[in-house]
Amino acid sequence: AFIIGDTPMRLAGTATEISNWANNSSSALDNGEDGLVSSSDYLGVFYPSGKTTDNSGSSIVVPPSHMITRVLANNDNLAYPWFAPAGTRRGTVDNATAVGYIDVDTGEFETISVTEGVRDSMHTVKVNPITFFSGAGIVNFGNLTRTSASSALNRINVSRLAVYLRTQLDAIAKPFIFEP
């Protein structure tokens, strides 16, 4: 399986805050508000949270996984799992109206646009940015996994291809088990 990881909803949109959290600078023992400890070829972590409406029309804040699950489904509908679910063709977020974080002091949702400098720092710590682009809307602009090794599996589309191939090979090989 491929796992979609969330960043904390109260994580401020600065390069320092995101890097400190992703690098686990506070020496957290488990994933959470204080830091990220997990790494895997099959884990993609996304930032920031989104703002949308619930069934009654009230504004709510949703984690990045809410947006990215739909992006992956749309990607697979338009193309295949081995295509990158990012950019303006296959990475469009259509189930949120804004991206941002919940301000620790006020408790209010702060809308942000992840700048190029912040996106660059997020790339180095393997956190995928979701941002607003004029003329395109809200877009997933990252395709990295949290792999600890340097390999082709550091890309979401390659990891998802590996999962797809394992599933297909398993189904194809089953009739030949115990056969000469």
PDB file of N, CA, C and O in Angstrom, residues 106-154:
ATOM      1  N   THR A 106      -4.252  32.266  17.969  1.00  0.00           N
ATOM      2  CA  THR A 106      -5.640  32.686  17.784  1.00  0.00           C
ATOM      3  C   THR A 106      -6.602  31.523  17.573  1.00  0.00           C
ATOM      4  O   THR A 106      -7.806  31.679  17.755  1.00  0.00           O
ATOM      5  N   GLY A 107      -6.091  30.381  17.127  1.00  0.00           N
ATOM      6  CA  GLY A 107      -6.969  29.257  16.823  1.00  0.00           C
ATOM      7  C   GLY A 107      -7.689  29.410  15.501  1.00  0.00           C
ATOM      8  O   GLY A 107      -8.544  28.610  15.151  1.00  0.00           O
ATOM      9  N   GLU A 108      -7.329  30.433  14.741  1.00  0.00           N
ATOM     10  CA  GLU A 108      -7.958  30.714  13.448  1.00  0.00           C
ATOM     11  C   GLU A 108      -7.129  30.122  12.316  1.00  0.00           C
ATOM     12  O   GLU A 108      -5.915  30.004  12.419  1.00  0.00           O
ATOM     13  N   PHE A 109      -7.809  29.809  11.223  1.00  0.00           N
ATOM     14  CA  PHE A 109      -7.142  29.299  10.034  1.00  0.00           C
ATOM     15  C   PHE A 109      -6.450  30.443   9.315  1.00  0.00           C
ATOM     16  O   PHE A 109      -7.075  31.456   8.991  1.00  0.00           O
ATOM     17  N   GLU A 110      -5.165  30.304   9.080  1.00  0.00           N
ATOM     18  CA  GLU A 110      -4.370  31.304   8.365  1.00  0.00           C
ATOM     19  C   GLU A 110      -4.110  30.794   6.953  1.00  0.00           C
ATOM     20  O   GLU A 110      -3.433  29.783   6.767  1.00  0.00           O
ATOM     21  N   THR A 111      -4.641  31.492   5.956  1.00  0.00           N
ATOM     22  CA  THR A 111      -4.429  31.103   4.562  1.00  0.00           C
ATOM     23  C   THR A 111      -3.024  31.497   4.147  1.00  0.00           C
ATOM     24  O   THR A 111      -2.562  32.603   4.435  1.00  0.00           O
ATOM     25  N   ILE A 112      -2.341  30.570   3.462  1.00  0.00           N
ATOM     26  CA  ILE A 112      -0.994  30.851   2.970  1.00  0.00           C
ATOM     27  C   ILE A 112      -0.868  30.366   1.531  1.00  0.00           C
ATOM     28  O   ILE A 112      -1.680  29.585   1.051  1.00  0.00           O
ATOM     29  N   SER A 113       0.150  30.851   0.875  1.00  0.00           N
ATOM     30  CA  SER A 113       0.581  30.291  -0.394  1.00  0.00           C
ATOM     31  C   SER A 113       2.037  29.906  -0.176  1.00  0.00           C
ATOM     32  O   SER A 113       2.861  30.746   0.181  1.00  0.00           O
ATOM     33  N   VAL A 114       2.338  28.642  -0.315  1.00  0.00           N
ATOM     34  CA  VAL A 114       3.696  28.162  -0.038  1.00  0.00           C
ATOM     35  C   VAL A 114       4.637  28.742  -1.090  1.00  0.00           C
ATOM     36  O   VAL A 114       4.540  28.423  -2.270  1.00  0.00           O
ATOM     37  N   THR A 115       5.542  29.599  -0.644  1.00  0.00           N
ATOM     38  CA  THR A 115       6.445  30.302  -1.566  1.00  0.00           C
ATOM     39  C   THR A 115       7.498  29.351  -2.129  1.00  0.00           C
ATOM     40  O   THR A 115       7.710  28.252  -1.624  1.00  0.00           O
ATOM     41  N   GLU A 116       8.184  29.817  -3.156  1.00  0.00           N
ATOM     42  CA  GLU A 116       9.222  29.002  -3.798  1.00  0.00           C
ATOM     43  C   GLU A 116      10.332  28.644  -2.819  1.00  0.00           C
ATOM     44  O   GLU A 116      10.819  27.514  -2.804  1.00  0.00           O
ATOM     45  N   GLY A 117      10.728  29.579  -1.988  1.00  0.00           N
ATOM     46  CA  GLY A 117      11.777  29.311  -1.004  1.00  0.00           C
ATOM     47  C   GLY A 117      11.363  28.242  -0.004  1.00  0.00           C
ATOM     48  O   GLY A 117      12.154  27.362   0.348  1.00  0.00           O
ATOM     49  N   VAL A 118      10.121  28.314   0.459  1.00  0.00           N
ATOM     50  CA  VAL A 118       9.615  27.301   1.395  1.00  0.00           C
ATOM     51  C   VAL A 118       9.496  25.960   0.687  1.00  0.00           C
ATOM     52  O   VAL A 118       9.859  24.919   1.240  1.00  0.00           O
ATOM     53  N   ARG A 119       9.024  25.971  -0.556  1.00  0.00           N
ATOM     54  CA  ARG A 119       8.938  24.714  -1.338  1.00  0.00           C
ATOM     55  C   ARG A 119      10.314  24.081  -1.495  1.00  0.00           C
ATOM     56  O   ARG A 119      10.454  22.867  -1.373  1.00  0.00           O
ATOM     57  N   ASP A 120      11.329  24.886  -1.753  1.00  0.00           N
ATOM     58  CA  ASP A 120      12.689  24.359  -1.898  1.00  0.00           C
ATOM     59  C   ASP A 120      13.168  23.708  -0.601  1.00  0.00           C
ATOM     60  O   ASP A 120      13.771  22.634  -0.626  1.00  0.00           O
ATOM     61  N   SER A 121      12.908  24.348   0.533  1.00  0.00           N
ATOM     62  CA  SER A 121      13.332  23.767   1.812  1.00  0.00           C
ATOM     63  C   SER A 121      12.520  22.514   2.130  1.00  0.00           C
ATOM     64  O   SER A 121      13.048  21.564   2.712  1.00  0.00           O
ATOM     65  N   MET A 122      11.247  22.486   1.730  1.00  0.00           N
ATOM     66  CA  MET A 122      10.423  21.300   1.938  1.00  0.00           C
ATOM     67  C   MET A 122      10.953  20.128   1.116  1.00  0.00           C
ATOM     68  O   MET A 122      10.920  18.985   1.567  1.00  0.00           O
ATOM     69  N   HIS A 123      11.462  20.422  -0.066  1.00  0.00           N
ATOM     70  CA  HIS A 123      12.016  19.374  -0.925  1.00  0.00           C
ATOM     71  C   HIS A 123      13.199  18.681  -0.244  1.00  0.00           C
ATOM     72  O   HIS A 123      13.325  17.461  -0.307  1.00  0.00           O
ATOM     73  N   THR A 124      14.027  19.452   0.432  1.00  0.00           N
ATOM     74  CA  THR A 124      15.208  18.865   1.078  1.00  0.00           C
ATOM     75  C   THR A 124      14.831  17.967   2.257  1.00  0.00           C
ATOM     76  O   THR A 124      15.590  17.064   2.595  1.00  0.00           O
ATOM     77  N   VAL A 125      13.662  18.195   2.887  1.00  0.00           N
ATOM     78  CA  VAL A 125      13.235  17.360   4.014  1.00  0.00           C
ATOM     79  C   VAL A 125      12.118  16.385   3.607  1.00  0.00           C
ATOM     80  O   VAL A 125      11.487  15.769   4.454  1.00  0.00           O
ATOM     81  N   LYS A 126      11.884  16.271   2.303  1.00  0.00           N
ATOM     82  CA  LYS A 126      10.950  15.296   1.732  1.00  0.00           C
ATOM     83  C   LYS A 126       9.516  15.471   2.215  1.00  0.00           C
ATOM     84  O   LYS A 126       8.838  14.511   2.589  1.00  0.00           O
ATOM     85  N   VAL A 127       9.063  16.717   2.221  1.00  0.00           N
ATOM     86  CA  VAL A 127       7.663  17.037   2.495  1.00  0.00           C
ATOM     87  C   VAL A 127       7.118  17.688   1.237  1.00  0.00           C
ATOM     88  O   VAL A 127       7.732  18.610   0.692  1.00  0.00           O
ATOM     89  N   ASN A 128       5.977  17.205   0.757  1.00  0.00           N
ATOM     90  CA  ASN A 128       5.403  17.675  -0.498  1.00  0.00           C
ATOM     91  C   ASN A 128       4.496  18.875  -0.280  1.00  0.00           C
ATOM     92  O   ASN A 128       3.573  18.806   0.536  1.00  0.00           O
ATOM     93  N   PRO A 129       4.733  19.968  -1.024  1.00  0.00           N
ATOM     94  CA  PRO A 129       3.914  21.168  -0.849  1.00  0.00           C
ATOM     95  C   PRO A 129       2.611  21.122  -1.646  1.00  0.00           C
ATOM     96  O   PRO A 129       2.561  20.630  -2.772  1.00  0.00           O
ATOM     97  N   ILE A 130       1.576  21.645  -1.022  1.00  0.00           N
ATOM     98  CA  ILE A 130       0.310  21.905  -1.701  1.00  0.00           C
ATOM     99  C   ILE A 130       0.186  23.417  -1.686  1.00  0.00           C
ATOM    100  O   ILE A 130       0.229  24.035  -0.623  1.00  0.00           O
ATOM    101  N   THR A 131       0.059  24.034  -2.846  1.00  0.00           N
ATOM    102  CA  THR A 131       0.068  25.488  -2.894  1.00  0.00           C
ATOM    103  C   THR A 131      -0.888  26.029  -3.938  1.00  0.00           C
ATOM    104  O   THR A 131      -1.416  25.286  -4.756  1.00  0.00           O
ATOM    105  N   PHE A 132      -1.084  27.320  -3.903  1.00  0.00           N
ATOM    106  CA  PHE A 132      -1.957  27.998  -4.860  1.00  0.00           C
ATOM    107  C   PHE A 132      -1.104  28.627  -5.956  1.00  0.00           C
ATOM    108  O   PHE A 132      -0.116  29.300  -5.672  1.00  0.00           O
ATOM    109  N   PHE A 133      -1.488  28.383  -7.207  1.00  0.00           N
ATOM    110  CA  PHE A 133      -0.858  29.024  -8.351  1.00  0.00           C
ATOM    111  C   PHE A 133      -1.914  29.815  -9.110  1.00  0.00           C
ATOM    112  O   PHE A 133      -2.989  29.279  -9.412  1.00  0.00           O
ATOM    113  N   SER A 134      -1.606  31.060  -9.426  1.00  0.00           N
ATOM    114  CA  SER A 134      -2.539  31.878 -10.210  1.00  0.00           C
ATOM    115  C   SER A 134      -2.830  31.194 -11.539  1.00  0.00           C
ATOM    116  O   SER A 134      -1.919  30.713 -12.206  1.00  0.00           O
ATOM    117  N   GLY A 135      -4.086  31.139 -11.885  1.00  0.00           N
ATOM    118  CA  GLY A 135      -4.494  30.542 -13.145  1.00  0.00           C
ATOM    119  C   GLY A 135      -4.657  29.035 -13.093  1.00  0.00           C
ATOM    120  O   GLY A 135      -5.216  28.436 -13.996  1.00  0.00           O
ATOM    121  N   ALA A 136      -4.170  28.402 -12.029  1.00  0.00           N
ATOM    122  CA  ALA A 136      -4.270  26.942 -11.911  1.00  0.00           C
ATOM    123  C   ALA A 136      -5.043  26.517 -10.671  1.00  0.00           C
ATOM    124  O   ALA A 136      -5.575  25.428 -10.619  1.00  0.00           O
ATOM    125  N   GLY A 137      -5.061  27.361  -9.650  1.00  0.00           N
ATOM    126  CA  GLY A 137      -5.733  27.007  -8.400  1.00  0.00           C
ATOM    127  C   GLY A 137      -4.792  26.316  -7.433  1.00  0.00           C
ATOM    128  O   GLY A 137      -3.580  26.479  -7.488  1.00  0.00           O
ATOM    129  N   ILE A 138      -5.370  25.500  -6.559  1.00  0.00           N
ATOM    130  CA  ILE A 138      -4.587  24.776  -5.563  1.00  0.00           C
ATOM    131  C   ILE A 138      -4.044  23.506  -6.212  1.00  0.00           C
ATOM    132  O   ILE A 138      -4.781  22.763  -6.854  1.00  0.00           O
ATOM    133  N   VAL A 139      -2.744  23.293  -6.032  1.00  0.00           N
ATOM    134  CA  VAL A 139      -2.055  22.208  -6.732  1.00  0.00           C
ATOM    135  C   VAL A 139      -1.097  21.482  -5.789  1.00  0.00           C
ATOM    136  O   VAL A 139      -0.406  22.116  -4.988  1.00  0.00           O
ATOM    137  N   ASN A 140      -1.068  20.143  -5.888  1.00  0.00           N
ATOM    138  CA  ASN A 140      -0.003  19.381  -5.234  1.00  0.00           C
ATOM    139  C   ASN A 140       1.242  19.587  -6.083  1.00  0.00           C
ATOM    140  O   ASN A 140       1.249  19.293  -7.267  1.00  0.00           O
ATOM    141  N   PHE A 141       2.304  20.090  -5.468  1.00  0.00           N
ATOM    142  CA  PHE A 141       3.512  20.414  -6.216  1.00  0.00           C
ATOM    143  C   PHE A 141       4.703  19.596  -5.730  1.00  0.00           C
ATOM    144  O   PHE A 141       5.838  20.049  -5.736  1.00  0.00           O
ATOM    145  N   GLY A 142       4.418  18.359  -5.274  1.00  0.00           N
ATOM    146  CA  GLY A 142       5.493  17.499  -4.816  1.00  0.00           C
ATOM    147  C   GLY A 142       5.224  16.050  -5.170  1.00  0.00           C
ATOM    148  O   GLY A 142       4.078  15.640  -5.340  1.00  0.00           O
ATOM    149  N   ASN A 143       6.295  15.265  -5.284  1.00  0.00           N
ATOM    150  CA  ASN A 143       6.182  13.868  -5.679  1.00  0.00           C
ATOM    151  C   ASN A 143       7.205  13.000  -4.936  1.00  0.00           C
ATOM    152  O   ASN A 143       7.676  11.999  -5.444  1.00  0.00           O
ATOM    153  N   LEU A 144       7.544  13.404  -3.696  1.00  0.00           N
ATOM    154  CA  LEU A 144       8.590  12.704  -2.953  1.00  0.00           C
ATOM    155  C   LEU A 144       8.036  11.761  -1.896  1.00  0.00           C
ATOM    156  O   LEU A 144       7.033  12.055  -1.258  1.00  0.00           O
ATOM    157  N   THR A 145       8.735  10.636  -1.704  1.00  0.00           N
ATOM    158  CA  THR A 145       8.434   9.754  -0.586  1.00  0.00           C
ATOM    159  C   THR A 145       9.419  10.067   0.536  1.00  0.00           C
ATOM    160  O   THR A 145      10.400  10.782   0.340  1.00  0.00           O
ATOM    161  N   ARG A 146       9.177   9.503   1.693  1.00  0.00           N
ATOM    162  CA  ARG A 146      10.066   9.698   2.842  1.00  0.00           C
ATOM    163  C   ARG A 146      11.098   8.581   2.932  1.00  0.00           C
ATOM    164  O   ARG A 146      11.446   8.140   4.016  1.00  0.00           O
ATOM    165  N   THR A 147      11.594   8.130   1.811  1.00  0.00           N
ATOM    166  CA  THR A 147      12.583   7.060   1.812  1.00  0.00           C
ATOM    167  C   THR A 147      13.872   7.532   2.466  1.00  0.00           C
ATOM    168  O   THR A 147      14.242   8.700   2.369  1.00  0.00           O
ATOM    169  N   SER A 148      14.529   6.618   3.150  1.00  0.00           N
ATOM    170  CA  SER A 148      15.797   6.982   3.787  1.00  0.00           C
ATOM    171  C   SER A 148      16.977   6.672   2.874  1.00  0.00           C
ATOM    172  O   SER A 148      18.079   7.140   3.104  1.00  0.00           O
ATOM    173  N   ALA A 149      16.742   5.896   1.823  1.00  0.00           N
ATOM    174  CA  ALA A 149      17.807   5.536   0.881  1.00  0.00           C
ATOM    175  C   ALA A 149      17.691   6.373  -0.379  1.00  0.00           C
ATOM    176  O   ALA A 149      16.660   6.956  -0.672  1.00  0.00           O
ATOM    177  N   SER A 150      18.764   6.400  -1.124  1.00  0.00           N
ATOM    178  CA  SER A 150      18.741   7.085  -2.416  1.00  0.00           C
ATOM    179  C   SER A 150      18.414   6.035  -3.476  1.00  0.00           C
ATOM    180  O   SER A 150      19.247   5.193  -3.802  1.00  0.00           O
ATOM    181  N   SER A 151      17.171   6.068  -3.956  1.00  0.00           N
ATOM    182  CA  SER A 151      16.748   5.091  -4.959  1.00  0.00           C
ATOM    183  C   SER A 151      15.607   5.683  -5.785  1.00  0.00           C
ATOM    184  O   SER A 151      15.110   6.772  -5.489  1.00  0.00           O
ATOM    185  N   ALA A 152      15.174   4.945  -6.778  1.00  0.00           N
ATOM    186  CA  ALA A 152      14.047   5.392  -7.598  1.00  0.00           C
ATOM    187  C   ALA A 152      12.762   5.446  -6.787  1.00  0.00           C
ATOM    188  O   ALA A 152      11.821   6.151  -7.146  1.00  0.00           O
ATOM    189  N   LEU A 153      12.714   4.730  -5.665  1.00  0.00           N
ATOM    190  CA  LEU A 153      11.521   4.731  -4.824  1.00  0.00           C
ATOM    191  C   LEU A 153      11.380   6.019  -4.009  1.00  0.00           C
ATOM    192  O   LEU A 153      10.513   6.110  -3.150  1.00  0.00           O
ATOM    193  N   ASN A 154      12.195   7.020  -4.306  1.00  0.00           N
ATOM    194  CA  ASN A 154      12.024   8.304  -3.628  1.00  0.00           C
ATOM    195  C   ASN A 154      10.954   9.151  -4.319  1.00  0.00           C
ATOM    196  O   ASN A 154      10.712  10.274  -3.921  1.00  0.00           O
TER     197      ASN A 154
END
